[in-house]
């Protein structure tokens, strides 16, 4: 669940292994590029930490951050085939 901390939306994700974490980061990278809104993030083995803030708005949480957070969450939902 995303939490607002120090003018950032923050969430930590854990995966089964490094490959799964890296695959998630790759999917987020393409999504962020498409939305032209890029996260601050870090990765250690199977853990990914993401912080979202809008630099153009003086490092505040804006609708851009909320939309990207929702899009990231949607990446993790099972697809309905």
PDB file of N, CA and C in Angstrom:
ATOM      1  N   UNK A   1       0.841  -1.167   0.000  1.00  0.00           N
ATOM      2  CA  UNK A   1       0.000   0.000   0.000  1.00  0.00           C
ATOM      3  C   UNK A   1       0.903   1.253   0.000  1.00  0.00           C
ATOM      4  N   UNK A   2       0.552   2.209  -0.829  1.00  0.00           N
ATOM      5  CA  UNK A   2       1.303   3.455  -0.908  1.00  0.00           C
ATOM      6  C   UNK A   2       1.042   4.297   0.334  1.00  0.00           C
ATOM      7  N   UNK A   3       2.112   4.881   0.863  1.00  0.00           N
ATOM      8  CA  UNK A   3       2.009   5.786   2.007  1.00  0.00           C
ATOM      9  C   UNK A   3       2.611   7.123   1.621  1.00  0.00           C
ATOM     10  N   UNK A   4       2.004   8.190   2.092  1.00  0.00           N
ATOM     11  CA  UNK A   4       2.567   9.514   1.848  1.00  0.00           C
ATOM     12  C   UNK A   4       3.496   9.856   3.012  1.00  0.00           C
ATOM     13  N   UNK A   5       4.773  10.072   2.669  1.00  0.00           N
ATOM     14  CA  UNK A   5       5.802  10.390   3.661  1.00  0.00           C
ATOM     15  C   UNK A   5       6.703  11.476   3.099  1.00  0.00           C
ATOM     16  N   UNK A   6       6.881  12.557   3.814  1.00  0.00           N
ATOM     17  CA  UNK A   6       7.814  13.609   3.421  1.00  0.00           C
ATOM     18  C   UNK A   6       7.596  14.064   1.968  1.00  0.00           C
ATOM     19  N   UNK A   7       6.351  14.340   1.624  1.00  0.00           N
ATOM     20  CA  UNK A   7       5.995  14.807   0.281  1.00  0.00           C
ATOM     21  C   UNK A   7       6.330  13.799  -0.818  1.00  0.00           C
ATOM     22  N   UNK A   8       6.210  12.518  -0.497  1.00  0.00           N
ATOM     23  CA  UNK A   8       6.449  11.448  -1.476  1.00  0.00           C
ATOM     24  C   UNK A   8       5.433  10.348  -1.238  1.00  0.00           C
ATOM     25  N   UNK A   9       5.032   9.688  -2.320  1.00  0.00           N
ATOM     26  CA  UNK A   9       4.304   8.430  -2.192  1.00  0.00           C
ATOM     27  C   UNK A   9       5.356   7.331  -2.164  1.00  0.00           C
ATOM     28  N   UNK A  10       5.293   6.466  -1.175  1.00  0.00           N
ATOM     29  CA  UNK A  10       6.337   5.470  -0.952  1.00  0.00           C
ATOM     30  C   UNK A  10       5.711   4.082  -0.845  1.00  0.00           C
ATOM     31  N   UNK A  11       6.356   3.109  -1.497  1.00  0.00           N
ATOM     32  CA  UNK A  11       5.942   1.718  -1.321  1.00  0.00           C
ATOM     33  C   UNK A  11       7.152   0.805  -1.533  1.00  0.00           C
ATOM     34  N   UNK A  12       7.180  -0.255  -0.747  1.00  0.00           N
ATOM     35  CA  UNK A  12       8.209  -1.280  -0.868  1.00  0.00           C
ATOM     36  C   UNK A  12       7.558  -2.549  -1.395  1.00  0.00           C
ATOM     37  N   UNK A  13       8.231  -3.187  -2.334  1.00  0.00           N
ATOM     38  CA  UNK A  13       7.721  -4.399  -2.959  1.00  0.00           C
ATOM     39  C   UNK A  13       8.725  -5.513  -2.724  1.00  0.00           C
ATOM     40  N   UNK A  14       8.221  -6.737  -2.547  1.00  0.00           N
ATOM     41  CA  UNK A  14       9.103  -7.893  -2.397  1.00  0.00           C
ATOM     42  C   UNK A  14       8.653  -8.978  -3.358  1.00  0.00           C
ATOM     43  N   UNK A  15       9.627  -9.595  -4.017  1.00  0.00           N
ATOM     44  CA  UNK A  15       9.367 -10.620  -5.014  1.00  0.00           C
ATOM     45  C   UNK A  15      10.088 -11.898  -4.620  1.00  0.00           C
ATOM     46  N   UNK A  16       9.867 -12.949  -5.379  1.00  0.00           N
ATOM     47  CA  UNK A  16      10.464 -14.237  -5.013  1.00  0.00           C
ATOM     48  C   UNK A  16      11.971 -14.277  -5.239  1.00  0.00           C
ATOM     49  N   UNK A  17      12.456 -13.506  -6.220  1.00  0.00           N
ATOM     50  CA  UNK A  17      13.889 -13.502  -6.497  1.00  0.00           C
ATOM     51  C   UNK A  17      14.266 -12.232  -7.277  1.00  0.00           C
ATOM     52  N   UNK A  18      15.541 -12.099  -7.571  1.00  0.00           N
ATOM     53  CA  UNK A  18      16.041 -10.912  -8.272  1.00  0.00           C
ATOM     54  C   UNK A  18      15.436 -10.780  -9.662  1.00  0.00           C
ATOM     55  N   UNK A  19      15.318 -11.895 -10.376  1.00  0.00           N
ATOM     56  CA  UNK A  19      14.798 -11.841 -11.739  1.00  0.00           C
ATOM     57  C   UNK A  19      13.369 -11.294 -11.765  1.00  0.00           C
ATOM     58  N   UNK A  20      12.548 -11.714 -10.823  1.00  0.00           N
ATOM     59  CA  UNK A  20      11.176 -11.221 -10.752  1.00  0.00           C
ATOM     60  C   UNK A  20      11.149  -9.733 -10.396  1.00  0.00           C
ATOM     61  N   UNK A  21      12.007  -9.315  -9.483  1.00  0.00           N
ATOM     62  CA  UNK A  21      12.090  -7.900  -9.115  1.00  0.00           C
ATOM     63  C   UNK A  21      12.540  -7.058 -10.302  1.00  0.00           C
ATOM     64  N   UNK A  22      13.526  -7.551 -11.029  1.00  0.00           N
ATOM     65  CA  UNK A  22      14.042  -6.807 -12.179  1.00  0.00           C
ATOM     66  C   UNK A  22      12.999  -6.738 -13.294  1.00  0.00           C
ATOM     67  N   UNK A  23      12.257  -7.807 -13.497  1.00  0.00           N
ATOM     68  CA  UNK A  23      11.189  -7.807 -14.503  1.00  0.00           C
ATOM     69  C   UNK A  23      10.135  -6.762 -14.146  1.00  0.00           C
ATOM     70  N   UNK A  24       9.783  -6.668 -12.869  1.00  0.00           N
ATOM     71  CA  UNK A  24       8.846  -5.651 -12.401  1.00  0.00           C
ATOM     72  C   UNK A  24       9.393  -4.256 -12.690  1.00  0.00           C
ATOM     73  N   UNK A  25      10.654  -4.031 -12.372  1.00  0.00           N
ATOM     74  CA  UNK A  25      11.266  -2.719 -12.609  1.00  0.00           C
ATOM     75  C   UNK A  25      11.258  -2.375 -14.101  1.00  0.00           C
ATOM     76  N   UNK A  26      11.483  -3.358 -14.938  1.00  0.00           N
ATOM     77  CA  UNK A  26      11.461  -3.123 -16.385  1.00  0.00           C
ATOM     78  C   UNK A  26      10.068  -2.691 -16.829  1.00  0.00           C
ATOM     79  N   UNK A  27       9.049  -3.367 -16.327  1.00  0.00           N
ATOM     80  CA  UNK A  27       7.671  -3.007 -16.673  1.00  0.00           C
ATOM     81  C   UNK A  27       7.344  -1.601 -16.173  1.00  0.00           C
ATOM     82  N   UNK A  28       7.786  -1.273 -14.965  1.00  0.00           N
ATOM     83  CA  UNK A  28       7.557   0.076 -14.424  1.00  0.00           C
ATOM     84  C   UNK A  28       8.301   1.109 -15.264  1.00  0.00           C
ATOM     85  N   UNK A  29       9.509   0.783 -15.702  1.00  0.00           N
ATOM     86  CA  UNK A  29      10.301   1.729 -16.508  1.00  0.00           C
ATOM     87  C   UNK A  29       9.577   2.099 -17.795  1.00  0.00           C
ATOM     88  N   UNK A  30       9.014   1.101 -18.483  1.00  0.00           N
ATOM     89  CA  UNK A  30       8.277   1.379 -19.722  1.00  0.00           C
ATOM     90  C   UNK A  30       7.025   2.209 -19.437  1.00  0.00           C
ATOM     91  N   UNK A  31       6.343   1.875 -18.353  1.00  0.00           N
ATOM     92  CA  UNK A  31       5.151   2.610 -17.954  1.00  0.00           C
ATOM     93  C   UNK A  31       5.494   4.062 -17.614  1.00  0.00           C
ATOM     94  N   UNK A  32       6.539   4.254 -16.829  1.00  0.00           N
ATOM     95  CA  UNK A  32       6.954   5.599 -16.421  1.00  0.00           C
ATOM     96  C   UNK A  32       7.364   6.438 -17.627  1.00  0.00           C
ATOM     97  N   UNK A  33       8.058   5.816 -18.561  1.00  0.00           N
ATOM     98  CA  UNK A  33       8.477   6.537 -19.765  1.00  0.00           C
ATOM     99  C   UNK A  33       7.260   6.977 -20.566  1.00  0.00           C
ATOM    100  N   UNK A  34       6.289   6.087 -20.691  1.00  0.00           N
ATOM    101  CA  UNK A  34       5.064   6.407 -21.423  1.00  0.00           C
ATOM    102  C   UNK A  34       4.309   7.556 -20.755  1.00  0.00           C
ATOM    103  N   UNK A  35       4.317   7.584 -19.406  1.00  0.00           N
ATOM    104  CA  UNK A  35       3.611   8.628 -18.661  1.00  0.00           C
ATOM    105  C   UNK A  35       4.468   9.877 -18.473  1.00  0.00           C
ATOM    106  N   UNK A  36       5.733   9.800 -18.892  1.00  0.00           N
ATOM    107  CA  UNK A  36       6.691  10.893 -18.717  1.00  0.00           C
ATOM    108  C   UNK A  36       6.759  11.352 -17.257  1.00  0.00           C
ATOM    109  N   UNK A  37       6.823  10.369 -16.380  1.00  0.00           N
ATOM    110  CA  UNK A  37       6.919  10.636 -14.935  1.00  0.00           C
ATOM    111  C   UNK A  37       7.722   9.500 -14.323  1.00  0.00           C
ATOM    112  N   UNK A  38       8.903   9.814 -13.833  1.00  0.00           N
ATOM    113  CA  UNK A  38       9.865   8.777 -13.477  1.00  0.00           C
ATOM    114  C   UNK A  38      10.063   8.673 -11.962  1.00  0.00           C
ATOM    115  N   UNK A  39      10.117   7.453 -11.450  1.00  0.00           N
ATOM    116  CA  UNK A  39      10.244   7.250 -10.006  1.00  0.00           C
ATOM    117  C   UNK A  39      11.679   7.390  -9.513  1.00  0.00           C
ATOM    118  N   UNK A  40      11.789   7.671  -8.239  1.00  0.00           N
ATOM    119  CA  UNK A  40      13.047   7.448  -7.524  1.00  0.00           C
ATOM    120  C   UNK A  40      12.900   6.044  -6.962  1.00  0.00           C
ATOM    121  N   UNK A  41      13.907   5.192  -7.208  1.00  0.00           N
ATOM    122  CA  UNK A  41      13.758   3.832  -6.735  1.00  0.00           C
ATOM    123  C   UNK A  41      15.094   3.188  -6.443  1.00  0.00           C
ATOM    124  N   UNK A  42      15.011   2.070  -5.730  1.00  0.00           N
ATOM    125  CA  UNK A  42      16.211   1.285  -5.467  1.00  0.00           C
ATOM    126  C   UNK A  42      15.823  -0.192  -5.465  1.00  0.00           C
ATOM    127  N   UNK A  43      16.832  -1.019  -5.679  1.00  0.00           N
ATOM    128  CA  UNK A  43      16.620  -2.461  -5.737  1.00  0.00           C
ATOM    129  C   UNK A  43      17.772  -3.156  -5.034  1.00  0.00           C
ATOM    130  N   UNK A  44      17.435  -4.069  -4.138  1.00  0.00           N
ATOM    131  CA  UNK A  44      18.408  -4.966  -3.529  1.00  0.00           C
ATOM    132  C   UNK A  44      17.811  -6.364  -3.599  1.00  0.00           C
ATOM    133  N   UNK A  45      18.452  -7.207  -4.389  1.00  0.00           N
ATOM    134  CA  UNK A  45      18.029  -8.586  -4.644  1.00  0.00           C
ATOM    135  C   UNK A  45      16.549  -8.661  -5.015  1.00  0.00           C
ATOM    136  N   UNK A  46      15.684  -9.095  -4.088  1.00  0.00           N
ATOM    137  CA  UNK A  46      14.271  -9.284  -4.436  1.00  0.00           C
ATOM    138  C   UNK A  46      13.374  -8.152  -3.932  1.00  0.00           C
ATOM    139  N   UNK A  47      13.974  -7.057  -3.482  1.00  0.00           N
ATOM    140  CA  UNK A  47      13.212  -5.929  -2.939  1.00  0.00           C
ATOM    141  C   UNK A  47      13.369  -4.693  -3.825  1.00  0.00           C
ATOM    142  N   UNK A  48      12.237  -4.021  -4.055  1.00  0.00           N
ATOM    143  CA  UNK A  48      12.226  -2.780  -4.830  1.00  0.00           C
ATOM    144  C   UNK A  48      11.512  -1.729  -3.991  1.00  0.00           C
ATOM    145  N   UNK A  49      12.153  -0.588  -3.797  1.00  0.00           N
ATOM    146  CA  UNK A  49      11.551   0.539  -3.094  1.00  0.00           C
ATOM    147  C   UNK A  49      11.317   1.656  -4.092  1.00  0.00           C
ATOM    148  N   UNK A  50      10.106   2.203  -4.081  1.00  0.00           N
ATOM    149  CA  UNK A  50       9.755   3.265  -5.014  1.00  0.00           C
ATOM    150  C   UNK A  50       9.257   4.482  -4.246  1.00  0.00           C
ATOM    151  N   UNK A  51       9.732   5.660  -4.664  1.00  0.00           N
ATOM    152  CA  UNK A  51       9.254   6.946  -4.148  1.00  0.00           C
ATOM    153  C   UNK A  51       8.785   7.771  -5.333  1.00  0.00           C
ATOM    154  N   UNK A  52       7.587   8.331  -5.228  1.00  0.00           N
ATOM    155  CA  UNK A  52       7.046   9.182  -6.274  1.00  0.00           C
ATOM    156  C   UNK A  52       6.821  10.586  -5.731  1.00  0.00           C
ATOM    157  N   UNK A  53       7.328  11.563  -6.451  1.00  0.00           N
ATOM    158  CA  UNK A  53       7.109  12.971  -6.134  1.00  0.00           C
ATOM    159  C   UNK A  53       7.238  13.740  -7.438  1.00  0.00           C
ATOM    160  N   UNK A  54       6.606  14.893  -7.510  1.00  0.00           N
ATOM    161  CA  UNK A  54       6.664  15.679  -8.745  1.00  0.00           C
ATOM    162  C   UNK A  54       7.663  16.810  -8.557  1.00  0.00           C
ATOM    163  N   UNK A  55       8.801  16.676  -9.199  1.00  0.00           N
ATOM    164  CA  UNK A  55       9.872  17.663  -9.068  1.00  0.00           C
ATOM    165  C   UNK A  55       9.441  19.030  -9.593  1.00  0.00           C
ATOM    166  N   UNK A  56       8.674  19.036 -10.701  1.00  0.00           N
ATOM    167  CA  UNK A  56       8.229  20.296 -11.311  1.00  0.00           C
ATOM    168  C   UNK A  56       7.318  21.095 -10.383  1.00  0.00           C
ATOM    169  N   UNK A  57       6.691  20.417  -9.429  1.00  0.00           N
ATOM    170  CA  UNK A  57       5.754  21.074  -8.508  1.00  0.00           C
ATOM    171  C   UNK A  57       6.419  21.366  -7.161  1.00  0.00           C
ATOM    172  N   UNK A  58       7.742  21.373  -7.155  1.00  0.00           N
ATOM    173  CA  UNK A  58       8.454  21.656  -5.906  1.00  0.00           C
ATOM    174  C   UNK A  58       8.561  20.452  -4.999  1.00  0.00           C
ATOM    175  N   UNK A  59       8.664  19.275  -5.605  1.00  0.00           N
ATOM    176  CA  UNK A  59       8.790  18.013  -4.852  1.00  0.00           C
ATOM    177  C   UNK A  59       7.597  17.774  -3.929  1.00  0.00           C
ATOM    178  N   UNK A  60       6.422  17.866  -4.519  1.00  0.00           N
ATOM    179  CA  UNK A  60       5.182  17.584  -3.811  1.00  0.00           C
ATOM    180  C   UNK A  60       4.480  16.407  -4.480  1.00  0.00           C
ATOM    181  N   UNK A  61       3.585  15.761  -3.756  1.00  0.00           N
ATOM    182  CA  UNK A  61       2.769  14.704  -4.327  1.00  0.00           C
ATOM    183  C   UNK A  61       1.646  15.367  -5.128  1.00  0.00           C
ATOM    184  N   UNK A  62       1.542  14.979  -6.389  1.00  0.00           N
ATOM    185  CA  UNK A  62       0.506  15.528  -7.261  1.00  0.00           C
ATOM    186  C   UNK A  62      -0.300  14.394  -7.890  1.00  0.00           C
ATOM    187  N   UNK A  63      -1.257  14.768  -8.714  1.00  0.00           N
ATOM    188  CA  UNK A  63      -2.077  13.783  -9.424  1.00  0.00           C
ATOM    189  C   UNK A  63      -1.208  12.880 -10.305  1.00  0.00           C
ATOM    190  N   UNK A  64      -0.106  13.423 -10.857  1.00  0.00           N
ATOM    191  CA  UNK A  64       0.806  12.599 -11.665  1.00  0.00           C
ATOM    192  C   UNK A  64       1.340  11.425 -10.847  1.00  0.00           C
ATOM    193  N   UNK A  65       1.678  11.682  -9.597  1.00  0.00           N
ATOM    194  CA  UNK A  65       2.201  10.619  -8.721  1.00  0.00           C
ATOM    195  C   UNK A  65       1.124   9.592  -8.420  1.00  0.00           C
ATOM    196  N   UNK A  66      -0.079  10.074  -8.143  1.00  0.00           N
ATOM    197  CA  UNK A  66      -1.181   9.165  -7.824  1.00  0.00           C
ATOM    198  C   UNK A  66      -1.540   8.292  -9.033  1.00  0.00           C
ATOM    199  N   UNK A  67      -1.507   8.869 -10.222  1.00  0.00           N
ATOM    200  CA  UNK A  67      -1.809   8.095 -11.434  1.00  0.00           C
ATOM    201  C   UNK A  67      -0.734   7.042 -11.690  1.00  0.00           C
ATOM    202  N   UNK A  68       0.539   7.409 -11.502  1.00  0.00           N
ATOM    203  CA  UNK A  68       1.605   6.435 -11.704  1.00  0.00           C
ATOM    204  C   UNK A  68       1.536   5.341 -10.640  1.00  0.00           C
ATOM    205  N   UNK A  69       1.243   5.697  -9.398  1.00  0.00           N
ATOM    206  CA  UNK A  69       1.113   4.695  -8.336  1.00  0.00           C
ATOM    207  C   UNK A  69       0.008   3.699  -8.676  1.00  0.00           C
ATOM    208  N   UNK A  70      -1.124   4.190  -9.150  1.00  0.00           N
ATOM    209  CA  UNK A  70      -2.221   3.311  -9.526  1.00  0.00           C
ATOM    210  C   UNK A  70      -1.825   2.408 -10.698  1.00  0.00           C
ATOM    211  N   UNK A  71      -1.143   2.979 -11.669  1.00  0.00           N
ATOM    212  CA  UNK A  71      -0.697   2.188 -12.824  1.00  0.00           C
ATOM    213  C   UNK A  71       0.295   1.102 -12.391  1.00  0.00           C
ATOM    214  N   UNK A  72       1.176   1.428 -11.455  1.00  0.00           N
ATOM    215  CA  UNK A  72       2.124   0.432 -10.930  1.00  0.00           C
ATOM    216  C   UNK A  72       1.357  -0.678 -10.216  1.00  0.00           C
ATOM    217  N   UNK A  73       0.384  -0.294  -9.397  1.00  0.00           N
ATOM    218  CA  UNK A  73      -0.433  -1.302  -8.709  1.00  0.00           C
ATOM    219  C   UNK A  73      -1.128  -2.214  -9.715  1.00  0.00           C
ATOM    220  N   UNK A  74      -1.602  -1.636 -10.804  1.00  0.00           N
ATOM    221  CA  UNK A  74      -2.304  -2.429 -11.816  1.00  0.00           C
ATOM    222  C   UNK A  74      -1.381  -3.433 -12.505  1.00  0.00           C
ATOM    223  N   UNK A  75      -0.079  -3.143 -12.547  1.00  0.00           N
ATOM    224  CA  UNK A  75       0.872  -4.107 -13.107  1.00  0.00           C
ATOM    225  C   UNK A  75       0.909  -5.401 -12.302  1.00  0.00           C
ATOM    226  N   UNK A  76       0.597  -5.304 -11.039  1.00  0.00           N
ATOM    227  CA  UNK A  76       0.701  -6.453 -10.142  1.00  0.00           C
ATOM    228  C   UNK A  76      -0.582  -7.260 -10.037  1.00  0.00           C
ATOM    229  N   UNK A  77      -1.672  -6.737 -10.613  1.00  0.00           N
ATOM    230  CA  UNK A  77      -2.934  -7.462 -10.566  1.00  0.00           C
ATOM    231  C   UNK A  77      -2.921  -8.585 -11.603  1.00  0.00           C
ATOM    232  N   UNK A  78      -3.514  -9.717 -11.252  1.00  0.00           N
ATOM    233  CA  UNK A  78      -3.588 -10.809 -12.228  1.00  0.00           C
ATOM    234  C   UNK A  78      -4.402 -10.362 -13.450  1.00  0.00           C
ATOM    235  N   UNK A  79      -3.949 -10.753 -14.625  1.00  0.00           N
ATOM    236  CA  UNK A  79      -4.682 -10.395 -15.839  1.00  0.00           C
ATOM    237  C   UNK A  79      -5.927 -11.248 -15.947  1.00  0.00           C
ATOM    238  N   UNK A  80      -6.960 -10.657 -16.524  1.00  0.00           N
ATOM    239  CA  UNK A  80      -8.222 -11.366 -16.715  1.00  0.00           C
ATOM    240  C   UNK A  80      -8.290 -11.838 -18.159  1.00  0.00           C
ATOM    241  N   UNK A  81      -7.963 -13.083 -18.380  1.00  0.00           N
ATOM    242  CA  UNK A  81      -7.988 -13.643 -19.750  1.00  0.00           C
ATOM    243  C   UNK A  81      -9.217 -14.467 -19.960  1.00  0.00           C
TER     244      UNK A  81
END
